[in-house]
Coordinates of C-alpha atoms and ligand atoms in Angstrom, one line a residue:
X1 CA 0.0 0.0 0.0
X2 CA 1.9 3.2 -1.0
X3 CA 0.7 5.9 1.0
X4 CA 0.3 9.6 0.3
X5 CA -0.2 12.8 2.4
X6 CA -2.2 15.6 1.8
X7 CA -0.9 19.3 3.3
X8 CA -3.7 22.0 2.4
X9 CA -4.7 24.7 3.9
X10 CA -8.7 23.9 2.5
X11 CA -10.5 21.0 2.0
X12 CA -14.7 21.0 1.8
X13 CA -16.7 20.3 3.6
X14 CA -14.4 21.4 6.6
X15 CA -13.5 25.1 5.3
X16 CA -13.9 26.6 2.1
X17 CA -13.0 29.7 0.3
X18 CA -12.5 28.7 -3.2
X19 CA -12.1 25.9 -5.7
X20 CA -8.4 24.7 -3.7
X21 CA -11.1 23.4 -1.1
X22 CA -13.3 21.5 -3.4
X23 CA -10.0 20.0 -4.8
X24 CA -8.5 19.0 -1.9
X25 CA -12.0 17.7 -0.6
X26 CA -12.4 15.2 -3.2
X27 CA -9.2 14.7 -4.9
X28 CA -8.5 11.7 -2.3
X29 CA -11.8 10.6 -2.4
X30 CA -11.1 9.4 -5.8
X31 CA -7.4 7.8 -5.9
X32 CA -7.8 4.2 -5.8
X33 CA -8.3 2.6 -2.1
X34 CA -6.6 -0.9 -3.3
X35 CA -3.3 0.8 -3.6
X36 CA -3.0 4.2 -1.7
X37 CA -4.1 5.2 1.8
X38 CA -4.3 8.7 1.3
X39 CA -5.2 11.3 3.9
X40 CA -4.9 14.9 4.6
X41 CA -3.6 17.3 7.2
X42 CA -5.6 20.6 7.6
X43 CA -5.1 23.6 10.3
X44 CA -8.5 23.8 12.8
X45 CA -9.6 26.7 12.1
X46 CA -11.6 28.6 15.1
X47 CA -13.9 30.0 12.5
X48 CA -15.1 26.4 11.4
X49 CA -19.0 25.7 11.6
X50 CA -19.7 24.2 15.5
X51 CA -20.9 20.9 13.3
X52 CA -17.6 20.7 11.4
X53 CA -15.8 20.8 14.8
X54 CA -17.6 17.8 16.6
X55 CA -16.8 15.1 14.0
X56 CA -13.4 15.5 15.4
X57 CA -11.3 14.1 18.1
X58 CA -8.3 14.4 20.0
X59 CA -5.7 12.7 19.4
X60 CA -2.4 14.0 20.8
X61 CA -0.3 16.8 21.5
X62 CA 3.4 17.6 21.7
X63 CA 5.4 21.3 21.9
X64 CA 7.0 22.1 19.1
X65 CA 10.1 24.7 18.8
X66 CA 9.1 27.3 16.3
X67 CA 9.9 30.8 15.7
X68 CA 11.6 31.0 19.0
X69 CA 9.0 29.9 21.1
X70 CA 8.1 26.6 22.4
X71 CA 4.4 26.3 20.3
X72 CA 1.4 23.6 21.5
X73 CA 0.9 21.1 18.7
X74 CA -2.5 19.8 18.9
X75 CA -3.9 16.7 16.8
X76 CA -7.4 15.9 16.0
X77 CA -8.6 13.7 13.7
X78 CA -11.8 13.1 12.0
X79 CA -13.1 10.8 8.8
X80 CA -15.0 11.8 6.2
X81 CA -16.8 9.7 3.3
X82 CA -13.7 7.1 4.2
X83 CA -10.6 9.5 4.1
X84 CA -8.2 10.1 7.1
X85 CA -8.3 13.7 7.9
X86 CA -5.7 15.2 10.7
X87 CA -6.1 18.6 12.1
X88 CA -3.3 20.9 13.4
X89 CA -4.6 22.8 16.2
X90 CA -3.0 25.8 17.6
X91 CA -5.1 29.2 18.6
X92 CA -2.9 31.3 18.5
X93 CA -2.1 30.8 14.7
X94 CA -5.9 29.9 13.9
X95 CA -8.3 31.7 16.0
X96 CA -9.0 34.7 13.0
X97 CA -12.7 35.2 12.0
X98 CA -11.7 34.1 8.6
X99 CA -9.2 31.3 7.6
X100 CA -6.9 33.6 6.1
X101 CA -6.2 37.3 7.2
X102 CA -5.0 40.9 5.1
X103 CA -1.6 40.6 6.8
X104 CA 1.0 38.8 4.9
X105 CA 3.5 38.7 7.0
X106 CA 1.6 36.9 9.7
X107 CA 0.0 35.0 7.4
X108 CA 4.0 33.3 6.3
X109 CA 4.3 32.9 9.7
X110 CA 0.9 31.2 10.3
X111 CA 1.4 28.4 7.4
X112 CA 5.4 28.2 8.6
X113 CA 4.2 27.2 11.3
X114 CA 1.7 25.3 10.0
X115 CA 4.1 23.3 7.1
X116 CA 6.4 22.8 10.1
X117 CA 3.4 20.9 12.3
X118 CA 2.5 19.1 9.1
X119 CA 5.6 17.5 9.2
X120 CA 6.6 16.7 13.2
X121 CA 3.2 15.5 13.3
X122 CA 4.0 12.3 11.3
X123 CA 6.1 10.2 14.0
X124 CA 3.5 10.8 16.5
X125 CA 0.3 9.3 14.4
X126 CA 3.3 7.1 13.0
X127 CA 2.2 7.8 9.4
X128 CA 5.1 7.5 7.3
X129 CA 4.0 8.5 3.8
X130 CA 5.6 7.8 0.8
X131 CA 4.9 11.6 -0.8
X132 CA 4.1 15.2 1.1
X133 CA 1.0 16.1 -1.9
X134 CA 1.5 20.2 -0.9
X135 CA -1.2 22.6 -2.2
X136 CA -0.1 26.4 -2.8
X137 CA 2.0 29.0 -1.1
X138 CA 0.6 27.8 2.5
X139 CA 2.5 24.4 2.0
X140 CA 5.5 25.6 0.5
X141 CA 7.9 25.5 3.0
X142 CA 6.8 21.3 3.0
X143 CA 9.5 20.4 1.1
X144 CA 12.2 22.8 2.1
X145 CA 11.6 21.1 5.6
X146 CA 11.8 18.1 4.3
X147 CA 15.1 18.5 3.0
X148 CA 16.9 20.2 5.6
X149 CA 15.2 20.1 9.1
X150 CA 14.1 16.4 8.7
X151 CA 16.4 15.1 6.4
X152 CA 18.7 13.3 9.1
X153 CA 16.6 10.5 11.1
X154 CA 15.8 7.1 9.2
X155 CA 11.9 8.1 9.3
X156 CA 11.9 11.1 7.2
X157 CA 14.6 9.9 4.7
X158 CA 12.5 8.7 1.5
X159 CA 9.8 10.9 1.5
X160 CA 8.9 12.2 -1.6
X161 CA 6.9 15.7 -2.3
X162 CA 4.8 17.2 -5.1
X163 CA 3.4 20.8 -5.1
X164 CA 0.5 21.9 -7.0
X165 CA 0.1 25.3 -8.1
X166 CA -3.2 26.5 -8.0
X167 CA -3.2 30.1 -8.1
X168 CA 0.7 31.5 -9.2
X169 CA -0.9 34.8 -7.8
X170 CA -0.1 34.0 -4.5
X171 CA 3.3 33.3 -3.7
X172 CA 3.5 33.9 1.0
X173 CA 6.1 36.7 0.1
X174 CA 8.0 38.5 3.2
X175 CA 11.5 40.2 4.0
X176 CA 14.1 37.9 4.0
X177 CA 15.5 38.5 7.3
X178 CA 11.7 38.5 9.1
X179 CA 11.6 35.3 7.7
X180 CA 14.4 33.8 8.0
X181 CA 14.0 34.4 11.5
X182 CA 10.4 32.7 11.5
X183 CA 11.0 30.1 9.8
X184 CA 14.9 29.2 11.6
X185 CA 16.3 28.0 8.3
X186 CA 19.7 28.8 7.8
X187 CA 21.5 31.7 5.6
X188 CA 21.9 29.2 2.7
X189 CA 18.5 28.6 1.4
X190 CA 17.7 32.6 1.1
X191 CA 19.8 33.0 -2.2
X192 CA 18.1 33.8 -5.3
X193 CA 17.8 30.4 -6.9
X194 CA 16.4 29.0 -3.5
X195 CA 13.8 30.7 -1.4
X196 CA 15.0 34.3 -2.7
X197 CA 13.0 36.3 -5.4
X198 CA 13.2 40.1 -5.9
X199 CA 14.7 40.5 -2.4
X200 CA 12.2 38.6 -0.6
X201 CA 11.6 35.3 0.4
X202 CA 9.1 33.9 -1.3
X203 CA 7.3 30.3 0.0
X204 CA 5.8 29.1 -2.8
X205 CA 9.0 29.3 -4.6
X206 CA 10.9 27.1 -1.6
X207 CA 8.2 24.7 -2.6
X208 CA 8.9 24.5 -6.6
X209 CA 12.9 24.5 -6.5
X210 CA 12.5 21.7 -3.3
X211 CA 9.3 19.6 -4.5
X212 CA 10.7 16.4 -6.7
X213 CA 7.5 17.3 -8.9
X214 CA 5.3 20.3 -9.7
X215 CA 2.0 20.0 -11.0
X216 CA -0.4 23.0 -12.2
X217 CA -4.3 22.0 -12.3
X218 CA -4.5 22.0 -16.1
X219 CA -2.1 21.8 -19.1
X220 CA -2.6 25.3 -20.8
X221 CA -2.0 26.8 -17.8
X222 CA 1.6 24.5 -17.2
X223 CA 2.4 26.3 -20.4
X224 CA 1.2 29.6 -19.6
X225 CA 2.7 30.0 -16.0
X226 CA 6.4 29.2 -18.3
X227 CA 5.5 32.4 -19.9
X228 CA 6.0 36.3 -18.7
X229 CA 2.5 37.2 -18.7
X230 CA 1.2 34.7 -16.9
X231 CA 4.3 33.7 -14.8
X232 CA 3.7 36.2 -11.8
X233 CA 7.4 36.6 -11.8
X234 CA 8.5 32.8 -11.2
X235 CA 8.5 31.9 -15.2
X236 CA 12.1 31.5 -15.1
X237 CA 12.1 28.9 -12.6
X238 CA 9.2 27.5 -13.8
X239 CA 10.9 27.2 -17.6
X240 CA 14.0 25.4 -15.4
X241 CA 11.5 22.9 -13.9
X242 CA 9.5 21.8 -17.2
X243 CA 10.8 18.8 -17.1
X244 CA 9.2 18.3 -13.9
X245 CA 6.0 20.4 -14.5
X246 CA 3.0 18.4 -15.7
X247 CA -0.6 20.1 -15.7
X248 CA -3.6 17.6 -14.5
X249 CA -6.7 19.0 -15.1
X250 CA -9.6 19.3 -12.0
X251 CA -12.8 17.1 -11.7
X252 CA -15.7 17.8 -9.6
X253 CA -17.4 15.9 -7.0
X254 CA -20.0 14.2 -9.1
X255 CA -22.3 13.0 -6.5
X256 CA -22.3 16.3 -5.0
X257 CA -23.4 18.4 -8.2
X258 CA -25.7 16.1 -9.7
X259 CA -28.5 17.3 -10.8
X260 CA -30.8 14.1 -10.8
X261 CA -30.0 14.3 -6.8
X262 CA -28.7 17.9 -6.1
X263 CA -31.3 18.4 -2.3
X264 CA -30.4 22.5 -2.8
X265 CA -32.6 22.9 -6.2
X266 CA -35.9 22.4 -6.5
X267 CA -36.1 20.7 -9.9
X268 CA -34.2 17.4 -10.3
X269 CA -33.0 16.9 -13.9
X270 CA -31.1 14.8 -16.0
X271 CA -30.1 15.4 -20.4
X272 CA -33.5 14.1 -21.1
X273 CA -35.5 16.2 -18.6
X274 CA -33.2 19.3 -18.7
X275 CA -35.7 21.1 -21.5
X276 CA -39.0 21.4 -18.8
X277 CA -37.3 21.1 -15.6
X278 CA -34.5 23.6 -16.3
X279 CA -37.2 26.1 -16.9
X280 CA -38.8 25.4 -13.9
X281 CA -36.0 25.9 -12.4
X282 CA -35.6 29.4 -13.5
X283 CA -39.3 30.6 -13.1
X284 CA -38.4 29.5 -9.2
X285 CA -35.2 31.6 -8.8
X286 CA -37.2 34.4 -11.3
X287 CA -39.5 34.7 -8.4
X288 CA -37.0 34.4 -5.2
X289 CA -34.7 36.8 -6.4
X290 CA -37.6 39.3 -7.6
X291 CA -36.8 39.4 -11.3
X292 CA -39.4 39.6 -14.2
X293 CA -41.2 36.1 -14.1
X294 CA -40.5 34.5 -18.0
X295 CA -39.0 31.0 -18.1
X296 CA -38.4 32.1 -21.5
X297 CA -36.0 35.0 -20.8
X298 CA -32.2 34.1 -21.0
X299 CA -30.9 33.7 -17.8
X300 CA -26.9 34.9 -17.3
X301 CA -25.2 33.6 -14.1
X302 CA -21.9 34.4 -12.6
X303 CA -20.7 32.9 -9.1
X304 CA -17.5 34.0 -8.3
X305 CA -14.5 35.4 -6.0
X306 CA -15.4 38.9 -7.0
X307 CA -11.8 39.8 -8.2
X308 CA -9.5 41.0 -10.8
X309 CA -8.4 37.0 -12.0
X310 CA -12.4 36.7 -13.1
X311 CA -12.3 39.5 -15.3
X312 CA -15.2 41.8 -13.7
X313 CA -13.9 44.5 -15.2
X314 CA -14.6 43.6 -18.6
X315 CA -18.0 43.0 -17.6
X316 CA -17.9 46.5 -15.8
X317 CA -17.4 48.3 -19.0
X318 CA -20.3 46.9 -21.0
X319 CA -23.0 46.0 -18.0
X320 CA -25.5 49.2 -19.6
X321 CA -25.3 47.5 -23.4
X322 CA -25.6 43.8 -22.3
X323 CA -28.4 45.1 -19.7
X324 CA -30.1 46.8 -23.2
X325 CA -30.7 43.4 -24.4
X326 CA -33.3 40.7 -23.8
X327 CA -31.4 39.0 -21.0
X328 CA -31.3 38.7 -17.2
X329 CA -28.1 38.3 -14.9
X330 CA -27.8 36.9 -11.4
X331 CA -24.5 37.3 -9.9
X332 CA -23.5 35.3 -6.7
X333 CA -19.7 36.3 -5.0
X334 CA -18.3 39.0 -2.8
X335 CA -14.7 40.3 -3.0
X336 CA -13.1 43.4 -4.1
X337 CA -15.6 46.3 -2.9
X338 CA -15.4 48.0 -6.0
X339 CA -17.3 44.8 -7.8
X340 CA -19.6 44.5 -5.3
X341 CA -20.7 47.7 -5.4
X342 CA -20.4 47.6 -9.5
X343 CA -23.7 45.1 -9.2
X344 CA -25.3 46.3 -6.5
X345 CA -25.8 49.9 -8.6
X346 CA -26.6 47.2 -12.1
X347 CA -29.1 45.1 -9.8
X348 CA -30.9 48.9 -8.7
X349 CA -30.3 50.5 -11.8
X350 CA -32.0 47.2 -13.7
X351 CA -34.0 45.9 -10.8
X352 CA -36.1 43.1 -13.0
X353 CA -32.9 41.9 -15.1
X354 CA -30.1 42.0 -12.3
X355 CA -29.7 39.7 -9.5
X356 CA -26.8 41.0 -6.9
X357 CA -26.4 38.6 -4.4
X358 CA -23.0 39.7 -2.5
X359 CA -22.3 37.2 0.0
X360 CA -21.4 33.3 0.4
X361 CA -24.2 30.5 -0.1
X362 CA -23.5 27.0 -1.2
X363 CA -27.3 26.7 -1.9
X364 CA -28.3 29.2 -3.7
X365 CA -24.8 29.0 -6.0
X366 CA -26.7 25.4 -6.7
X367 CA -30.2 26.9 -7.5
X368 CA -28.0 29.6 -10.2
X369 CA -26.4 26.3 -11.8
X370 CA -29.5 24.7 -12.0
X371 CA -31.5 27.4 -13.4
X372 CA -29.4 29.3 -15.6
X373 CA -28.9 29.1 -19.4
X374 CA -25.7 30.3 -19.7
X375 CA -22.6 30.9 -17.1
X376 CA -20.0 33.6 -17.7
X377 CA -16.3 33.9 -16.7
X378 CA -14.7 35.8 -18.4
X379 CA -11.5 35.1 -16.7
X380 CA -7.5 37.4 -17.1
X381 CA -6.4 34.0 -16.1
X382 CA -7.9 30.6 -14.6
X383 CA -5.5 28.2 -13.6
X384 CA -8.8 25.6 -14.0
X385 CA -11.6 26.9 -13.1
X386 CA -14.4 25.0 -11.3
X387 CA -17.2 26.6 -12.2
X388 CA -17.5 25.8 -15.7
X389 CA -17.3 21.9 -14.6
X390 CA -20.1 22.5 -13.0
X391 CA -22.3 24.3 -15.3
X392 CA -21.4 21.8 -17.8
X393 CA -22.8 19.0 -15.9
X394 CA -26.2 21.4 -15.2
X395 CA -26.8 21.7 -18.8
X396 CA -25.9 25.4 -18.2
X397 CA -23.4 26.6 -21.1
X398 CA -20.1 28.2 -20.3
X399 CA -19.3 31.7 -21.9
X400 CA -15.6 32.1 -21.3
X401 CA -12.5 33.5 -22.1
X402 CA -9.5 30.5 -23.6
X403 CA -7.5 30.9 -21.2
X404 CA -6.4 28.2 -18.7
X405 CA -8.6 25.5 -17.7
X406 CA -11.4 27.6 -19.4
X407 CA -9.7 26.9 -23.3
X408 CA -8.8 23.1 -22.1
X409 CA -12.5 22.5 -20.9
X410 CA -15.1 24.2 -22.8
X411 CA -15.2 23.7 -26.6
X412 CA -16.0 26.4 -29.0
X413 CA -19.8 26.1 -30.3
X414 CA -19.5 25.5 -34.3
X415 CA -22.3 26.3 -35.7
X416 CA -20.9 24.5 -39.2
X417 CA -19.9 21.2 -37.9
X418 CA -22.7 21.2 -34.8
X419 CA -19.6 20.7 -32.3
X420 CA -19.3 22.4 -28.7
X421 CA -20.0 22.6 -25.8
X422 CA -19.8 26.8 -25.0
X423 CA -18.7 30.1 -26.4
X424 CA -15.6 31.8 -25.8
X425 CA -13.2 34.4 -27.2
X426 CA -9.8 35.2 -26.8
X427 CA -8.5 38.3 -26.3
X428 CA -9.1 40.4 -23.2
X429 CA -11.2 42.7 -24.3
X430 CA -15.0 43.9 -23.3
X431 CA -16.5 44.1 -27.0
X432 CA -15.3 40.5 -27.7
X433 CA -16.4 39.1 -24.5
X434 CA -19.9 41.2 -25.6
X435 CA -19.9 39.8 -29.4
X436 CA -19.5 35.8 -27.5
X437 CA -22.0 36.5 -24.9
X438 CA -24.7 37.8 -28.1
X439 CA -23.8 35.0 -30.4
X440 CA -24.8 32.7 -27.6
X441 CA -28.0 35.3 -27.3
X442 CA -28.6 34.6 -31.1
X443 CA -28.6 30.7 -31.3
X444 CA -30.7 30.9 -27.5
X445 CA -33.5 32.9 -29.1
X446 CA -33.1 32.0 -33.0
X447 CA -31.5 28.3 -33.1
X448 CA -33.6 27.1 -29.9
X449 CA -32.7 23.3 -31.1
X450 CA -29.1 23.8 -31.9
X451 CA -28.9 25.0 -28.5
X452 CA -30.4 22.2 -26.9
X453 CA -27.9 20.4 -28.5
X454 CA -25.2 22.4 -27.0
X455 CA -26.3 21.6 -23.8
X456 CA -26.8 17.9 -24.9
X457 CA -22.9 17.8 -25.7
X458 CA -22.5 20.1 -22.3
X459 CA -24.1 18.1 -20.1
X460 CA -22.7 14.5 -22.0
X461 CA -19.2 15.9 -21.0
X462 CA -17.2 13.9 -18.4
X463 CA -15.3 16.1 -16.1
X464 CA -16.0 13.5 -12.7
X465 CA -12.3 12.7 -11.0
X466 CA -12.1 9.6 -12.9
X467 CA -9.5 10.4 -15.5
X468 CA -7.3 13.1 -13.9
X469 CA -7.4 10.8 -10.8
X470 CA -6.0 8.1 -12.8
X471 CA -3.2 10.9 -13.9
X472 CA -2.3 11.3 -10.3
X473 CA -1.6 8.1 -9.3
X474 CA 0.4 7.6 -12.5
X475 CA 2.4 10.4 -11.6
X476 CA 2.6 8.9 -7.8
X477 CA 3.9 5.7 -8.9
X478 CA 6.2 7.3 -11.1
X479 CA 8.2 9.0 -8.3
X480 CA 7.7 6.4 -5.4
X481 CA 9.4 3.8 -8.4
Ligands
LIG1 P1 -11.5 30.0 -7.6 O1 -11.0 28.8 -6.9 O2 -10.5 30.7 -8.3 O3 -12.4 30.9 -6.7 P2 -13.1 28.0 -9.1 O4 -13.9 28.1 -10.3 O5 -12.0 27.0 -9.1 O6 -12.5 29.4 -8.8 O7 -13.9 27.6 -7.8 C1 -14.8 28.4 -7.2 C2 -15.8 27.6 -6.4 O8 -16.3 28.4 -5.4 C3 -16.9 27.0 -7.2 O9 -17.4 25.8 -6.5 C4 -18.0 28.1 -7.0 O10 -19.3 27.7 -7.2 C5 -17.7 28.5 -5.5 N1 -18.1 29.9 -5.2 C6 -17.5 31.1 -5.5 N2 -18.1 32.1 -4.9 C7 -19.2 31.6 -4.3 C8 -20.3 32.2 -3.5 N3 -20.3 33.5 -3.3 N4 -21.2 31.4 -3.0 C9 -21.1 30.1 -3.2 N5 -20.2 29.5 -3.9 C10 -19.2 30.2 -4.4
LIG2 C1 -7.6 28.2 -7.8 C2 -7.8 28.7 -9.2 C3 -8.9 28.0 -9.9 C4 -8.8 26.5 -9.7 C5 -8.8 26.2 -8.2 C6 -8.7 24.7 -7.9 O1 -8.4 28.9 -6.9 O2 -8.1 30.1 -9.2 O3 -8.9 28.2 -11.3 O4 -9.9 25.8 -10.2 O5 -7.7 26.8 -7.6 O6 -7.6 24.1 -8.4

């Protein structure tokens, strides 16, 4: 039984702030029981839901030396849906409202000390994994660890590590000295082709030079990261590491966003139902979100981290033409204040054809999937993209930008060949994203059956863990040898 370790800093359905939870929540689920025993290590977070918190018990606790202090380590544990799940517990690292806070600098020291726990926790559940599985910047320092704190000692020795990048955005970047200090690694690993970048240390890129593999969550966006524009700095290295840089592209939880099942919509459907039940759908949302009441009307939906990756300012500059035409929008997300406050003046300005909805529901960002004919995200860059996936399997057809996960999932519509699955354009600019989003308008009101077929193809689509799963383990039996 080889067995792999999991070192996230989200997993669903314990905490949650973007697709890296959904990910990490049912990656595991998915790899092959007969052969790996995977489980994952997550920080307990104060701000988790009171029900989260009492699936789990203690387990132990040591004192760990870190950042020149002598820090309580606890260990719960919990199982979900038959995966191992181990919980660093600490409150004076985790006690924030939110999982994650605005102050960098505390948060590198937060997930040092969190990478550091990760690891000393191992000899205590006496878990010796065969690879450290890091997710982003939080887990970085995983693998530098590995290679110098816990390198000596028979127990650490052959351990393995991957990272995967899921957002290059965000890299856990602070002065070198602060951090070095933190963190108690010596002089030699702050030079420019370790942890060092542009006169900082930078975590996530102690986890790409250290990690044995790096994986990116699909392959356009392995290629793109190798590039300037979308390299965030870390091209360079990232060109270095090709070799070792493979993109796997995301599934989703397929018994969770099901709609034959799906307990959060009112209409179950499947792609011989979708053409009644979708509708009814939409009349229901119509009439809870106080828009004009026509099943017919195209619906728009958008549910989303409201920020600059997702392209909101494109659909800033046209919201008054696209609002001139025979559609209606519902937008689900919160974020950057100036996009909230960008659809909260659309949804008064157009009160029957825009929907704001600025907060955080899983249920009603079920009901949009379900009722919805056609998703937007118009994304600067996706490294994958979850939302899509999930419109897809709704019957609810992507308009996006080909970029990232978005260009590797969703297939142009051709209207020649009756192929596709969505719309998209390519350049970053408002009046293309406008020209896609009214072509899709055109074959909606005009082509009503080659659009069911779109969703037919949509909805046909395969994008359950199955496949990239298999890609993981590959890559895991690969490295183990
Ligand atoms: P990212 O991880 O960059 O935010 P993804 O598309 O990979 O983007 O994943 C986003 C996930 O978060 C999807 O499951 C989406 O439905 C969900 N989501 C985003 N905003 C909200 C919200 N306000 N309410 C409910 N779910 C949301
Ligand atoms: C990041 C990316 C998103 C991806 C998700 C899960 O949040 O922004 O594109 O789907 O991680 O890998």
């Amino acid at each position: 039984m080889k067995k792999i370790l999991f070192v996230a800093s989200e997993a669903v359905p314990f905490i949650k702030t973007g697709g890296l939870a959904d990910v990490v929540g049912s990656l595991p689920k998915s790899i092959d029981k007969r052969y790996f025993d995977v489980r994952v290590v997550l920080p307990k977070y104060a701000c988790m839901r009171q029900e989260i918190k009492d699936k789990m018990h203690y387990r132990d606790h040591f004192y760990m030396d870190f950042n020149w202090k002598n820090d309580y380590v606890g260990i719960c544990e919990a199982e979900e849906d038959g995966v191992h799940y181990y919980f660093i517990d600490n409150e004076y690292y985790f006690n924030g409202q939110k999982p994650y806070s605005d102050d960098p600098r505390w948060e590198v020291e937060r997930f040092a000390f969190f990478s550091k726990a990760a690891l000393s926790i191992l000899p205590v559940i006496d878990f010796k994994p065969d690879i450290i599985h890091c997710h982003d910047w939080q887990t970085g320092l995983v693998p530098v660890y590995l290679k110098e704190r816990f390198r000596d000692g028979e127990f650490f020795r052959d351990m393995k590590s991957v990272i995967t990048i899921h957002n290059l955005k965000f890299q856990g970047k602070w002065d070198t000295k602060t951090v070095k200090n933190i963190t108690g690694l010596p002089e030699y690993y702050f030079s420019s082709d370790k942890l060092e970048a542009y006169k900082d240390a930078n975590l996530l890129k102690g986890g790409i030079v250290y990690a044995d593999a790096v994986t990116t969550v699909s392959e356009t966006y392995a290629k793109e990261i190798q590039t300037k524009f979308y390299g965030e700095g870390l091209d360079g290295l990232l060109r270095a590491r090709t070799h070792d840089l493979r993109g796997i592209v995301n599934g989703i939880d397929y018994k969770v966003y099901d709609p034959a099942t799906d307990e959060c919509i009112p209409n179950h459907f499947t792609a011989e139902t979708f053409r009644k039940e979708k509708a009814k759908n939409k009349k229901k949302l119509q009439e809870e979100l106080n828009l004009e009441v026509n099943p017919k009307k195209m619906m728009i939906g958008l549910v989303s981290r409201l920020t600059d990756q997702k392209g909101l300012d494109l659909v800033a500059y046209v919201m008054d033409e696209l609002c001139h035409d025979g559609i209606q929008l519902v937008v689900l997300g919160t974020g950057e204040e100036r996009y909230e406050n960008m659809f909260r003046f659309y949804d008064w300005k157009y009160k029957d054809k825009v929907s704001a909805n600025i907060y955080y529901s899983e249920p009603l960002s079920h009901k949009i999937y379900a009722a919805c004919d056609a998703f937007l995200m118009p994304s600067l860059f996706e490294p994958c993209g979850l939302s899509q996936l999930i419109s897809l399997r709704y019957g609810t057809v992507p308009i996006v930008r080909e970029t990232g996960g978005l260009k590797d999932t969703v297939e142009p519509y051709n209207e020649y060949e009756s192929k596709g699955t969505g719309f998209s354009f390519a350049n970053y600019n408002a009046h293309e994203m406008l020209a896609a989003i009214r072509y899709a308008e055109r074959i909606y009101y005009d082509k009503k059956r080659e659009w069911n077929k779109i969703v037919d193809r949509a909805m046909a689509m395969d994008y359950s863990w199955n496949a990239s799963a298999r890609k993981y383990q590959e890559m895991y039996d690969w490295l183990i040898g």
